[in-house]
Amino acid sequence: EMSGSKQPIIPAVPAFATSGICTFFYYLLCSVAHLLGGLIGLKTPRDALGVRRKGNVVLSQSCRCLFRILMEQYIPLRSKVLITPFHHHSFTRLMRASNRTYEVLDFHNLELLEPKTSSPHDFSAIIVSHMLGQDYRADWLARWKAENPRLLIIEDRVQGGLFSKENTDVYDVSLYSTGQDKLPNFMGGGFARVHSTNHPQ
């Protein structure tokens, strides 16, 4: 169920992400290690996301796979989730089939507007998909997280800004893609960076 003034739609531009050359080769080496047998010590993405440790890097076949695991394991069924207006169509399909209720945020330019009739305790999670190479601004998210520490805040940074712009104080998990149309490599895939230990089991 989708509610709000806008429905999540498919973006009209190609996905992309940028990072420095050192960051690219670091995650390329991580991908090779994962491909050769999980040499980084993580058995599966499902197991890895269960390890509540800051700085975890979880590799998978795609960021969609990691997003689905987060949905299934950390966002309760029939709960209410606050989302941004635009998402990749694959994320939209997962959300529509997930048996959860969604409220869509309003925005002005790159600023996400704080809901006037809701509070942090009304939601079990917030999902932010950055678009067009720019990160949304939402200073109120830090206050919401302080008021409800169990509020899980996920960001899809596949089309976000620079890797160095990651806000590790607000977001619990950041999702990235290493597909061939984003960072050129031989295998594609995706990864998640875990920033917080306060998300629920």
mmCIF file with all atom_site columns, C-alpha atoms in Angstrom:
data_model
loop_
_atom_site.group_PDB
_atom_site.id
_atom_site.type_symbol
_atom_site.label_atom_id
_atom_site.label_alt_id
_atom_site.label_comp_id
_atom_site.label_asym_id
_atom_site.label_entity_id
_atom_site.label_seq_id
_atom_site.pdbx_PDB_ins_code
_atom_site.Cartn_x
_atom_site.Cartn_y
_atom_site.Cartn_z
_atom_site.occupancy
_atom_site.B_iso_or_equiv
_atom_site.pdbx_formal_charge
_atom_site.auth_seq_id
_atom_site.auth_comp_id
_atom_site.auth_asym_id
_atom_site.auth_atom_id
_atom_site.pdbx_PDB_model_num
ATOM 1   C CA . GLU A 1 1   ? 0.000  0.000   0.000   1.00 0.00 ? 1   GLU A CA 1
ATOM 2   C CA . MET A 1 2   ? 1.394  3.395   -1.009  1.00 0.00 ? 2   MET A CA 1
ATOM 3   C CA . SER A 1 3   ? 0.100  6.637   0.470   1.00 0.00 ? 3   SER A CA 1
ATOM 4   C CA . GLY A 1 4   ? 1.076  10.282  0.171   1.00 0.00 ? 4   GLY A CA 1
ATOM 5   C CA . SER A 1 5   ? 0.999  12.901  -2.524  1.00 0.00 ? 5   SER A CA 1
ATOM 6   C CA . LYS A 1 6   ? 3.468  11.152  -4.825  1.00 0.00 ? 6   LYS A CA 1
ATOM 7   C CA . GLN A 1 7   ? 4.052  7.564   -5.873  1.00 0.00 ? 7   GLN A CA 1
ATOM 8   C CA . PRO A 1 8   ? 7.570  6.072   -6.185  1.00 0.00 ? 8   PRO A CA 1
ATOM 9   C CA . ILE A 1 9   ? 8.452  5.986   -9.876  1.00 0.00 ? 9   ILE A CA 1
ATOM 10  C CA . ILE A 1 10  ? 11.228 4.713   -12.107 1.00 0.00 ? 10  ILE A CA 1
ATOM 11  C CA . PRO A 1 11  ? 14.025 7.259   -12.581 1.00 0.00 ? 11  PRO A CA 1
ATOM 12  C CA . ALA A 1 12  ? 14.524 8.454   -16.132 1.00 0.00 ? 12  ALA A CA 1
ATOM 13  C CA . VAL A 1 13  ? 18.313 8.624   -16.047 1.00 0.00 ? 13  VAL A CA 1
ATOM 14  C CA . PRO A 1 14  ? 21.000 5.900   -15.960 1.00 0.00 ? 14  PRO A CA 1
ATOM 15  C CA . ALA A 1 15  ? 22.251 4.862   -12.543 1.00 0.00 ? 15  ALA A CA 1
ATOM 16  C CA . PHE A 1 16  ? 25.765 5.918   -11.642 1.00 0.00 ? 16  PHE A CA 1
ATOM 17  C CA . ALA A 1 17  ? 28.044 6.435   -8.670  1.00 0.00 ? 17  ALA A CA 1
ATOM 18  C CA . THR A 1 18  ? 31.471 7.964   -8.280  1.00 0.00 ? 18  THR A CA 1
ATOM 19  C CA . SER A 1 19  ? 34.363 7.120   -6.019  1.00 0.00 ? 19  SER A CA 1
ATOM 20  C CA . GLY A 1 20  ? 38.098 7.618   -5.865  1.00 0.00 ? 20  GLY A CA 1
ATOM 21  C CA . ILE A 1 21  ? 40.445 5.184   -7.578  1.00 0.00 ? 21  ILE A CA 1
ATOM 22  C CA . CYS A 1 22  ? 41.661 3.758   -4.227  1.00 0.00 ? 22  CYS A CA 1
ATOM 23  C CA . THR A 1 23  ? 38.093 3.099   -3.112  1.00 0.00 ? 23  THR A CA 1
ATOM 24  C CA . PHE A 1 24  ? 37.339 1.413   -6.432  1.00 0.00 ? 24  PHE A CA 1
ATOM 25  C CA . PHE A 1 25  ? 40.279 -0.986  -6.165  1.00 0.00 ? 25  PHE A CA 1
ATOM 26  C CA . TYR A 1 26  ? 39.574 -1.671  -2.480  1.00 0.00 ? 26  TYR A CA 1
ATOM 27  C CA . TYR A 1 27  ? 36.056 -2.903  -3.236  1.00 0.00 ? 27  TYR A CA 1
ATOM 28  C CA . LEU A 1 28  ? 37.255 -4.670  -6.362  1.00 0.00 ? 28  LEU A CA 1
ATOM 29  C CA . LEU A 1 29  ? 39.668 -6.670  -4.175  1.00 0.00 ? 29  LEU A CA 1
ATOM 30  C CA . CYS A 1 30  ? 36.862 -7.331  -1.686  1.00 0.00 ? 30  CYS A CA 1
ATOM 31  C CA . SER A 1 31  ? 34.718 -8.612  -4.563  1.00 0.00 ? 31  SER A CA 1
ATOM 32  C CA . VAL A 1 32  ? 37.489 -10.940 -5.759  1.00 0.00 ? 32  VAL A CA 1
ATOM 33  C CA . ALA A 1 33  ? 37.969 -12.278 -2.231  1.00 0.00 ? 33  ALA A CA 1
ATOM 34  C CA . HIS A 1 34  ? 34.246 -12.839 -1.874  1.00 0.00 ? 34  HIS A CA 1
ATOM 35  C CA . LEU A 1 35  ? 34.133 -14.588 -5.239  1.00 0.00 ? 35  LEU A CA 1
ATOM 36  C CA . LEU A 1 36  ? 36.999 -16.928 -4.256  1.00 0.00 ? 36  LEU A CA 1
ATOM 37  C CA . GLY A 1 37  ? 35.269 -18.199 -1.174  1.00 0.00 ? 37  GLY A CA 1
ATOM 38  C CA . GLY A 1 38  ? 34.402 -15.465 1.265   1.00 0.00 ? 38  GLY A CA 1
ATOM 39  C CA . LEU A 1 39  ? 37.966 -14.768 2.348   1.00 0.00 ? 39  LEU A CA 1
ATOM 40  C CA . ILE A 1 40  ? 36.809 -11.660 4.218   1.00 0.00 ? 40  ILE A CA 1
ATOM 41  C CA . GLY A 1 41  ? 35.196 -13.922 6.805   1.00 0.00 ? 41  GLY A CA 1
ATOM 42  C CA . LEU A 1 42  ? 31.511 -13.474 5.989   1.00 0.00 ? 42  LEU A CA 1
ATOM 43  C CA . LYS A 1 43  ? 29.597 -16.585 4.985   1.00 0.00 ? 43  LYS A CA 1
ATOM 44  C CA . THR A 1 44  ? 26.545 -15.018 3.353   1.00 0.00 ? 44  THR A CA 1
ATOM 45  C CA . PRO A 1 45  ? 24.978 -11.560 3.135   1.00 0.00 ? 45  PRO A CA 1
ATOM 46  C CA . ARG A 1 46  ? 22.170 -12.809 5.390   1.00 0.00 ? 46  ARG A CA 1
ATOM 47  C CA . ASP A 1 47  ? 24.657 -13.834 8.089   1.00 0.00 ? 47  ASP A CA 1
ATOM 48  C CA . ALA A 1 48  ? 26.703 -10.679 7.671   1.00 0.00 ? 48  ALA A CA 1
ATOM 49  C CA . LEU A 1 49  ? 23.760 -8.309  8.118   1.00 0.00 ? 49  LEU A CA 1
ATOM 50  C CA . GLY A 1 50  ? 23.071 -10.076 11.403  1.00 0.00 ? 50  GLY A CA 1
ATOM 51  C CA . VAL A 1 51  ? 26.472 -8.957  12.708  1.00 0.00 ? 51  VAL A CA 1
ATOM 52  C CA . ARG A 1 52  ? 25.783 -5.636  14.385  1.00 0.00 ? 52  ARG A CA 1
ATOM 53  C CA . ARG A 1 53  ? 29.239 -4.131  14.047  1.00 0.00 ? 53  ARG A CA 1
ATOM 54  C CA . LYS A 1 54  ? 30.089 -0.644  12.854  1.00 0.00 ? 54  LYS A CA 1
ATOM 55  C CA . GLY A 1 55  ? 32.081 -0.604  9.658   1.00 0.00 ? 55  GLY A CA 1
ATOM 56  C CA . ASN A 1 56  ? 30.834 -3.926  8.329   1.00 0.00 ? 56  ASN A CA 1
ATOM 57  C CA . VAL A 1 57  ? 31.020 -4.201  4.545   1.00 0.00 ? 57  VAL A CA 1
ATOM 58  C CA . VAL A 1 58  ? 28.568 -6.794  3.224   1.00 0.00 ? 58  VAL A CA 1
ATOM 59  C CA . LEU A 1 59  ? 28.963 -8.027  -0.368  1.00 0.00 ? 59  LEU A CA 1
ATOM 60  C CA . SER A 1 60  ? 26.235 -9.611  -2.452  1.00 0.00 ? 60  SER A CA 1
ATOM 61  C CA . GLN A 1 61  ? 25.105 -10.314 -6.016  1.00 0.00 ? 61  GLN A CA 1
ATOM 62  C CA . SER A 1 62  ? 23.251 -6.987  -6.050  1.00 0.00 ? 62  SER A CA 1
ATOM 63  C CA . CYS A 1 63  ? 22.083 -4.172  -3.801  1.00 0.00 ? 63  CYS A CA 1
ATOM 64  C CA . ARG A 1 64  ? 18.525 -5.417  -4.450  1.00 0.00 ? 64  ARG A CA 1
ATOM 65  C CA . CYS A 1 65  ? 19.411 -8.670  -2.707  1.00 0.00 ? 65  CYS A CA 1
ATOM 66  C CA . LEU A 1 66  ? 20.680 -6.776  0.336   1.00 0.00 ? 66  LEU A CA 1
ATOM 67  C CA . PHE A 1 67  ? 17.624 -4.515  0.323   1.00 0.00 ? 67  PHE A CA 1
ATOM 68  C CA . ARG A 1 68  ? 15.326 -7.539  0.309   1.00 0.00 ? 68  ARG A CA 1
ATOM 69  C CA . ILE A 1 69  ? 17.203 -9.087  3.243   1.00 0.00 ? 69  ILE A CA 1
ATOM 70  C CA . LEU A 1 70  ? 16.893 -5.837  5.190   1.00 0.00 ? 70  LEU A CA 1
ATOM 71  C CA . MET A 1 71  ? 13.174 -5.736  4.425   1.00 0.00 ? 71  MET A CA 1
ATOM 72  C CA . GLU A 1 72  ? 12.584 -9.342  5.459   1.00 0.00 ? 72  GLU A CA 1
ATOM 73  C CA . GLN A 1 73  ? 14.718 -9.412  8.594   1.00 0.00 ? 73  GLN A CA 1
ATOM 74  C CA . TYR A 1 74  ? 14.621 -5.920  10.047  1.00 0.00 ? 74  TYR A CA 1
ATOM 75  C CA . ILE A 1 75  ? 11.326 -4.293  9.045   1.00 0.00 ? 75  ILE A CA 1
ATOM 76  C CA . PRO A 1 76  ? 8.326  -6.059  10.644  1.00 0.00 ? 76  PRO A CA 1
ATOM 77  C CA . LEU A 1 77  ? 5.376  -7.147  8.529   1.00 0.00 ? 77  LEU A CA 1
ATOM 78  C CA . ARG A 1 78  ? 2.401  -4.777  8.475   1.00 0.00 ? 78  ARG A CA 1
ATOM 79  C CA . SER A 1 79  ? 4.566  -1.982  9.898   1.00 0.00 ? 79  SER A CA 1
ATOM 80  C CA . LYS A 1 80  ? 4.657  1.575   8.594   1.00 0.00 ? 80  LYS A CA 1
ATOM 81  C CA . VAL A 1 81  ? 7.638  2.815   6.578   1.00 0.00 ? 81  VAL A CA 1
ATOM 82  C CA . LEU A 1 82  ? 8.523  6.364   5.512   1.00 0.00 ? 82  LEU A CA 1
ATOM 83  C CA . ILE A 1 83  ? 10.028 6.588   2.009   1.00 0.00 ? 83  ILE A CA 1
ATOM 84  C CA . THR A 1 84  ? 11.298 9.122   -0.513  1.00 0.00 ? 84  THR A CA 1
ATOM 85  C CA . PRO A 1 85  ? 9.244  9.700   -3.686  1.00 0.00 ? 85  PRO A CA 1
ATOM 86  C CA . PHE A 1 86  ? 11.637 8.179   -6.222  1.00 0.00 ? 86  PHE A CA 1
ATOM 87  C CA . HIS A 1 87  ? 13.119 4.677   -6.251  1.00 0.00 ? 87  HIS A CA 1
ATOM 88  C CA . HIS A 1 88  ? 14.587 2.254   -8.742  1.00 0.00 ? 88  HIS A CA 1
ATOM 89  C CA . HIS A 1 89  ? 11.793 0.108   -10.167 1.00 0.00 ? 89  HIS A CA 1
ATOM 90  C CA . SER A 1 90  ? 13.257 -3.058  -8.615  1.00 0.00 ? 90  SER A CA 1
ATOM 91  C CA . PHE A 1 91  ? 13.062 -1.513  -5.141  1.00 0.00 ? 91  PHE A CA 1
ATOM 92  C CA . THR A 1 92  ? 9.518  -0.342  -5.831  1.00 0.00 ? 92  THR A CA 1
ATOM 93  C CA . ARG A 1 93  ? 8.449  -3.873  -6.780  1.00 0.00 ? 93  ARG A CA 1
ATOM 94  C CA . LEU A 1 94  ? 9.937  -5.274  -3.574  1.00 0.00 ? 94  LEU A CA 1
ATOM 95  C CA . MET A 1 95  ? 8.179  -2.673  -1.445  1.00 0.00 ? 95  MET A CA 1
ATOM 96  C CA . ARG A 1 96  ? 4.796  -3.160  -3.098  1.00 0.00 ? 96  ARG A CA 1
ATOM 97  C CA . ALA A 1 97  ? 4.976  -6.914  -2.519  1.00 0.00 ? 97  ALA A CA 1
ATOM 98  C CA . SER A 1 98  ? 6.203  -6.690  1.080   1.00 0.00 ? 98  SER A CA 1
ATOM 99  C CA . ASN A 1 99  ? 2.932  -6.375  3.053   1.00 0.00 ? 99  ASN A CA 1
ATOM 100 C CA . ARG A 1 100 ? 3.934  -3.099  4.670   1.00 0.00 ? 100 ARG A CA 1
ATOM 101 C CA . THR A 1 101 ? 2.370  0.370   4.569   1.00 0.00 ? 101 THR A CA 1
ATOM 102 C CA . TYR A 1 102 ? 4.319  3.249   3.065   1.00 0.00 ? 102 TYR A CA 1
ATOM 103 C CA . GLU A 1 103 ? 4.041  6.984   3.523   1.00 0.00 ? 103 GLU A CA 1
ATOM 104 C CA . VAL A 1 104 ? 5.785  9.111   0.892   1.00 0.00 ? 104 VAL A CA 1
ATOM 105 C CA . LEU A 1 105 ? 7.821  12.153  1.917   1.00 0.00 ? 105 LEU A CA 1
ATOM 106 C CA . ASP A 1 106 ? 7.385  15.530  0.267   1.00 0.00 ? 106 ASP A CA 1
ATOM 107 C CA . PHE A 1 107 ? 10.469 17.399  -0.886  1.00 0.00 ? 107 PHE A CA 1
ATOM 108 C CA . HIS A 1 108 ? 11.616 20.775  -2.166  1.00 0.00 ? 108 HIS A CA 1
ATOM 109 C CA . ASN A 1 109 ? 14.627 20.763  -4.481  1.00 0.00 ? 109 ASN A CA 1
ATOM 110 C CA . LEU A 1 110 ? 17.074 18.466  -2.614  1.00 0.00 ? 110 LEU A CA 1
ATOM 111 C CA . GLU A 1 111 ? 15.492 18.893  0.806   1.00 0.00 ? 111 GLU A CA 1
ATOM 112 C CA . LEU A 1 112 ? 13.244 16.211  2.274   1.00 0.00 ? 112 LEU A CA 1
ATOM 113 C CA . LEU A 1 113 ? 10.465 17.843  4.260   1.00 0.00 ? 113 LEU A CA 1
ATOM 114 C CA . GLU A 1 114 ? 9.706  16.635  7.762   1.00 0.00 ? 114 GLU A CA 1
ATOM 115 C CA . PRO A 1 115 ? 6.188  15.137  8.042   1.00 0.00 ? 115 PRO A CA 1
ATOM 116 C CA . LYS A 1 116 ? 3.908  17.523  9.921   1.00 0.00 ? 116 LYS A CA 1
ATOM 117 C CA . THR A 1 117 ? 1.374  14.973  11.134  1.00 0.00 ? 117 THR A CA 1
ATOM 118 C CA . SER A 1 118 ? 3.686  12.057  12.050  1.00 0.00 ? 118 SER A CA 1
ATOM 119 C CA . SER A 1 119 ? 6.356  11.327  14.644  1.00 0.00 ? 119 SER A CA 1
ATOM 120 C CA . PRO A 1 120 ? 9.409  9.036   14.685  1.00 0.00 ? 120 PRO A CA 1
ATOM 121 C CA . HIS A 1 121 ? 7.499  6.476   16.736  1.00 0.00 ? 121 HIS A CA 1
ATOM 122 C CA . ASP A 1 122 ? 4.906  6.052   13.961  1.00 0.00 ? 122 ASP A CA 1
ATOM 123 C CA . PHE A 1 123 ? 7.419  4.245   11.742  1.00 0.00 ? 123 PHE A CA 1
ATOM 124 C CA . SER A 1 124 ? 9.639  1.193   11.977  1.00 0.00 ? 124 SER A CA 1
ATOM 125 C CA . ALA A 1 125 ? 11.966 2.346   9.189   1.00 0.00 ? 125 ALA A CA 1
ATOM 126 C CA . ILE A 1 126 ? 12.830 5.138   6.773   1.00 0.00 ? 126 ILE A CA 1
ATOM 127 C CA . ILE A 1 127 ? 14.101 4.376   3.258   1.00 0.00 ? 127 ILE A CA 1
ATOM 128 C CA . VAL A 1 128 ? 15.905 7.161   1.397   1.00 0.00 ? 128 VAL A CA 1
ATOM 129 C CA . SER A 1 129 ? 16.894 6.725   -2.261  1.00 0.00 ? 129 SER A CA 1
ATOM 130 C CA . HIS A 1 130 ? 19.219 9.500   -3.403  1.00 0.00 ? 130 HIS A CA 1
ATOM 131 C CA . MET A 1 131 ? 18.932 10.437  -7.064  1.00 0.00 ? 131 MET A CA 1
ATOM 132 C CA . LEU A 1 132 ? 20.745 12.160  -9.936  1.00 0.00 ? 132 LEU A CA 1
ATOM 133 C CA . GLY A 1 133 ? 24.154 12.140  -8.281  1.00 0.00 ? 133 GLY A CA 1
ATOM 134 C CA . GLN A 1 134 ? 23.041 14.277  -5.338  1.00 0.00 ? 134 GLN A CA 1
ATOM 135 C CA . ASP A 1 135 ? 22.208 13.391  -1.736  1.00 0.00 ? 135 ASP A CA 1
ATOM 136 C CA . TYR A 1 136 ? 18.946 14.567  -0.220  1.00 0.00 ? 136 TYR A CA 1
ATOM 137 C CA . ARG A 1 137 ? 19.217 16.954  2.728   1.00 0.00 ? 137 ARG A CA 1
ATOM 138 C CA . ALA A 1 138 ? 17.175 16.062  5.801   1.00 0.00 ? 138 ALA A CA 1
ATOM 139 C CA . ASP A 1 139 ? 18.606 17.536  8.996   1.00 0.00 ? 139 ASP A CA 1
ATOM 140 C CA . TRP A 1 140 ? 15.518 16.445  10.921  1.00 0.00 ? 140 TRP A CA 1
ATOM 141 C CA . LEU A 1 141 ? 16.465 12.766  10.494  1.00 0.00 ? 141 LEU A CA 1
ATOM 142 C CA . ALA A 1 142 ? 19.136 13.081  13.209  1.00 0.00 ? 142 ALA A CA 1
ATOM 143 C CA . ARG A 1 143 ? 16.516 14.373  15.646  1.00 0.00 ? 143 ARG A CA 1
ATOM 144 C CA . TRP A 1 144 ? 14.076 11.601  14.710  1.00 0.00 ? 144 TRP A CA 1
ATOM 145 C CA . LYS A 1 145 ? 16.750 8.979   15.242  1.00 0.00 ? 145 LYS A CA 1
ATOM 146 C CA . ALA A 1 146 ? 17.565 10.449  18.657  1.00 0.00 ? 146 ALA A CA 1
ATOM 147 C CA . GLU A 1 147 ? 13.889 10.356  19.635  1.00 0.00 ? 147 GLU A CA 1
ATOM 148 C CA . ASN A 1 148 ? 13.433 6.764   18.446  1.00 0.00 ? 148 ASN A CA 1
ATOM 149 C CA . PRO A 1 149 ? 16.751 4.843   18.515  1.00 0.00 ? 149 PRO A CA 1
ATOM 150 C CA . ARG A 1 150 ? 15.045 1.722   17.137  1.00 0.00 ? 150 ARG A CA 1
ATOM 151 C CA . LEU A 1 151 ? 14.098 3.551   13.942  1.00 0.00 ? 151 LEU A CA 1
ATOM 152 C CA . LEU A 1 152 ? 16.009 1.854   11.102  1.00 0.00 ? 152 LEU A CA 1
ATOM 153 C CA . ILE A 1 153 ? 17.200 4.351   8.477   1.00 0.00 ? 153 ILE A CA 1
ATOM 154 C CA . ILE A 1 154 ? 18.374 2.861   5.175   1.00 0.00 ? 154 ILE A CA 1
ATOM 155 C CA . GLU A 1 155 ? 19.825 4.833   2.283   1.00 0.00 ? 155 GLU A CA 1
ATOM 156 C CA . ASP A 1 156 ? 20.174 3.711   -1.319  1.00 0.00 ? 156 ASP A CA 1
ATOM 157 C CA . ARG A 1 157 ? 23.282 5.566   -2.538  1.00 0.00 ? 157 ARG A CA 1
ATOM 158 C CA . VAL A 1 158 ? 23.556 3.910   -5.950  1.00 0.00 ? 158 VAL A CA 1
ATOM 159 C CA . GLN A 1 159 ? 22.687 7.257   -7.531  1.00 0.00 ? 159 GLN A CA 1
ATOM 160 C CA . GLY A 1 160 ? 23.857 9.346   -4.595  1.00 0.00 ? 160 GLY A CA 1
ATOM 161 C CA . GLY A 1 161 ? 26.751 11.758  -4.320  1.00 0.00 ? 161 GLY A CA 1
ATOM 162 C CA . LEU A 1 162 ? 30.386 11.058  -3.664  1.00 0.00 ? 162 LEU A CA 1
ATOM 163 C CA . PHE A 1 163 ? 31.307 8.116   -1.478  1.00 0.00 ? 163 PHE A CA 1
ATOM 164 C CA . SER A 1 164 ? 33.020 10.545  0.896   1.00 0.00 ? 164 SER A CA 1
ATOM 165 C CA . LYS A 1 165 ? 29.682 12.327  1.494   1.00 0.00 ? 165 LYS A CA 1
ATOM 166 C CA . GLU A 1 166 ? 28.223 9.356   3.362   1.00 0.00 ? 166 GLU A CA 1
ATOM 167 C CA . ASN A 1 167 ? 26.413 10.447  6.553   1.00 0.00 ? 167 ASN A CA 1
ATOM 168 C CA . THR A 1 168 ? 27.352 7.722   9.014   1.00 0.00 ? 168 THR A CA 1
ATOM 169 C CA . ASP A 1 169 ? 25.784 9.535   11.980  1.00 0.00 ? 169 ASP A CA 1
ATOM 170 C CA . VAL A 1 170 ? 22.233 9.325   10.625  1.00 0.00 ? 170 VAL A CA 1
ATOM 171 C CA . TYR A 1 171 ? 21.970 6.277   8.379   1.00 0.00 ? 171 TYR A CA 1
ATOM 172 C CA . ASP A 1 172 ? 22.214 2.760   9.788   1.00 0.00 ? 172 ASP A CA 1
ATOM 173 C CA . VAL A 1 173 ? 22.929 1.087   6.447   1.00 0.00 ? 173 VAL A CA 1
ATOM 174 C CA . SER A 1 174 ? 24.110 2.468   3.083   1.00 0.00 ? 174 SER A CA 1
ATOM 175 C CA . LEU A 1 175 ? 23.528 0.449   -0.100  1.00 0.00 ? 175 LEU A CA 1
ATOM 176 C CA . TYR A 1 176 ? 25.780 0.650   -3.161  1.00 0.00 ? 176 TYR A CA 1
ATOM 177 C CA . SER A 1 177 ? 25.954 -1.021  -6.548  1.00 0.00 ? 177 SER A CA 1
ATOM 178 C CA . THR A 1 178 ? 29.078 -2.123  -8.415  1.00 0.00 ? 178 THR A CA 1
ATOM 179 C CA . GLY A 1 179 ? 27.153 -3.045  -11.547 1.00 0.00 ? 179 GLY A CA 1
ATOM 180 C CA . GLN A 1 180 ? 28.884 -2.490  -14.857 1.00 0.00 ? 180 GLN A CA 1
ATOM 181 C CA . ASP A 1 181 ? 27.044 0.757   -15.574 1.00 0.00 ? 181 ASP A CA 1
ATOM 182 C CA . LYS A 1 182 ? 28.320 2.280   -12.317 1.00 0.00 ? 182 LYS A CA 1
ATOM 183 C CA . LEU A 1 183 ? 31.846 1.134   -11.506 1.00 0.00 ? 183 LEU A CA 1
ATOM 184 C CA . PRO A 1 184 ? 33.471 -0.873  -14.313 1.00 0.00 ? 184 PRO A CA 1
ATOM 185 C CA . ASN A 1 185 ? 34.536 -4.305  -13.119 1.00 0.00 ? 185 ASN A CA 1
ATOM 186 C CA . PHE A 1 186 ? 34.212 -7.913  -14.177 1.00 0.00 ? 186 PHE A CA 1
ATOM 187 C CA . MET A 1 187 ? 31.386 -9.142  -11.978 1.00 0.00 ? 187 MET A CA 1
ATOM 188 C CA . GLY A 1 188 ? 28.883 -6.490  -11.010 1.00 0.00 ? 188 GLY A CA 1
ATOM 189 C CA . GLY A 1 189 ? 27.197 -6.948  -7.652  1.00 0.00 ? 189 GLY A CA 1
ATOM 190 C CA . GLY A 1 190 ? 26.508 -4.644  -4.732  1.00 0.00 ? 190 GLY A CA 1
ATOM 191 C CA . PHE A 1 191 ? 27.532 -3.974  -1.169  1.00 0.00 ? 191 PHE A CA 1
ATOM 192 C CA . ALA A 1 192 ? 26.190 -2.483  2.038   1.00 0.00 ? 192 ALA A CA 1
ATOM 193 C CA . ARG A 1 193 ? 28.059 -0.518  4.678   1.00 0.00 ? 193 ARG A CA 1
ATOM 194 C CA . VAL A 1 194 ? 26.752 -0.895  8.237   1.00 0.00 ? 194 VAL A CA 1
ATOM 195 C CA . HIS A 1 195 ? 27.216 2.280   10.276  1.00 0.00 ? 195 HIS A CA 1
ATOM 196 C CA . SER A 1 196 ? 25.205 1.623   13.404  1.00 0.00 ? 196 SER A CA 1
ATOM 197 C CA . THR A 1 197 ? 24.703 -1.016  16.070  1.00 0.00 ? 197 THR A CA 1
ATOM 198 C CA . ASN A 1 198 ? 21.328 0.278   17.233  1.00 0.00 ? 198 ASN A CA 1
ATOM 199 C CA . HIS A 1 199 ? 19.113 -1.378  14.629  1.00 0.00 ? 199 HIS A CA 1
ATOM 200 C CA . PRO A 1 200 ? 16.830 -4.151  15.926  1.00 0.00 ? 200 PRO A CA 1
ATOM 201 C CA . GLN A 1 201 ? 17.665 -7.840  15.672  1.00 0.00 ? 201 GLN A CA 1
#
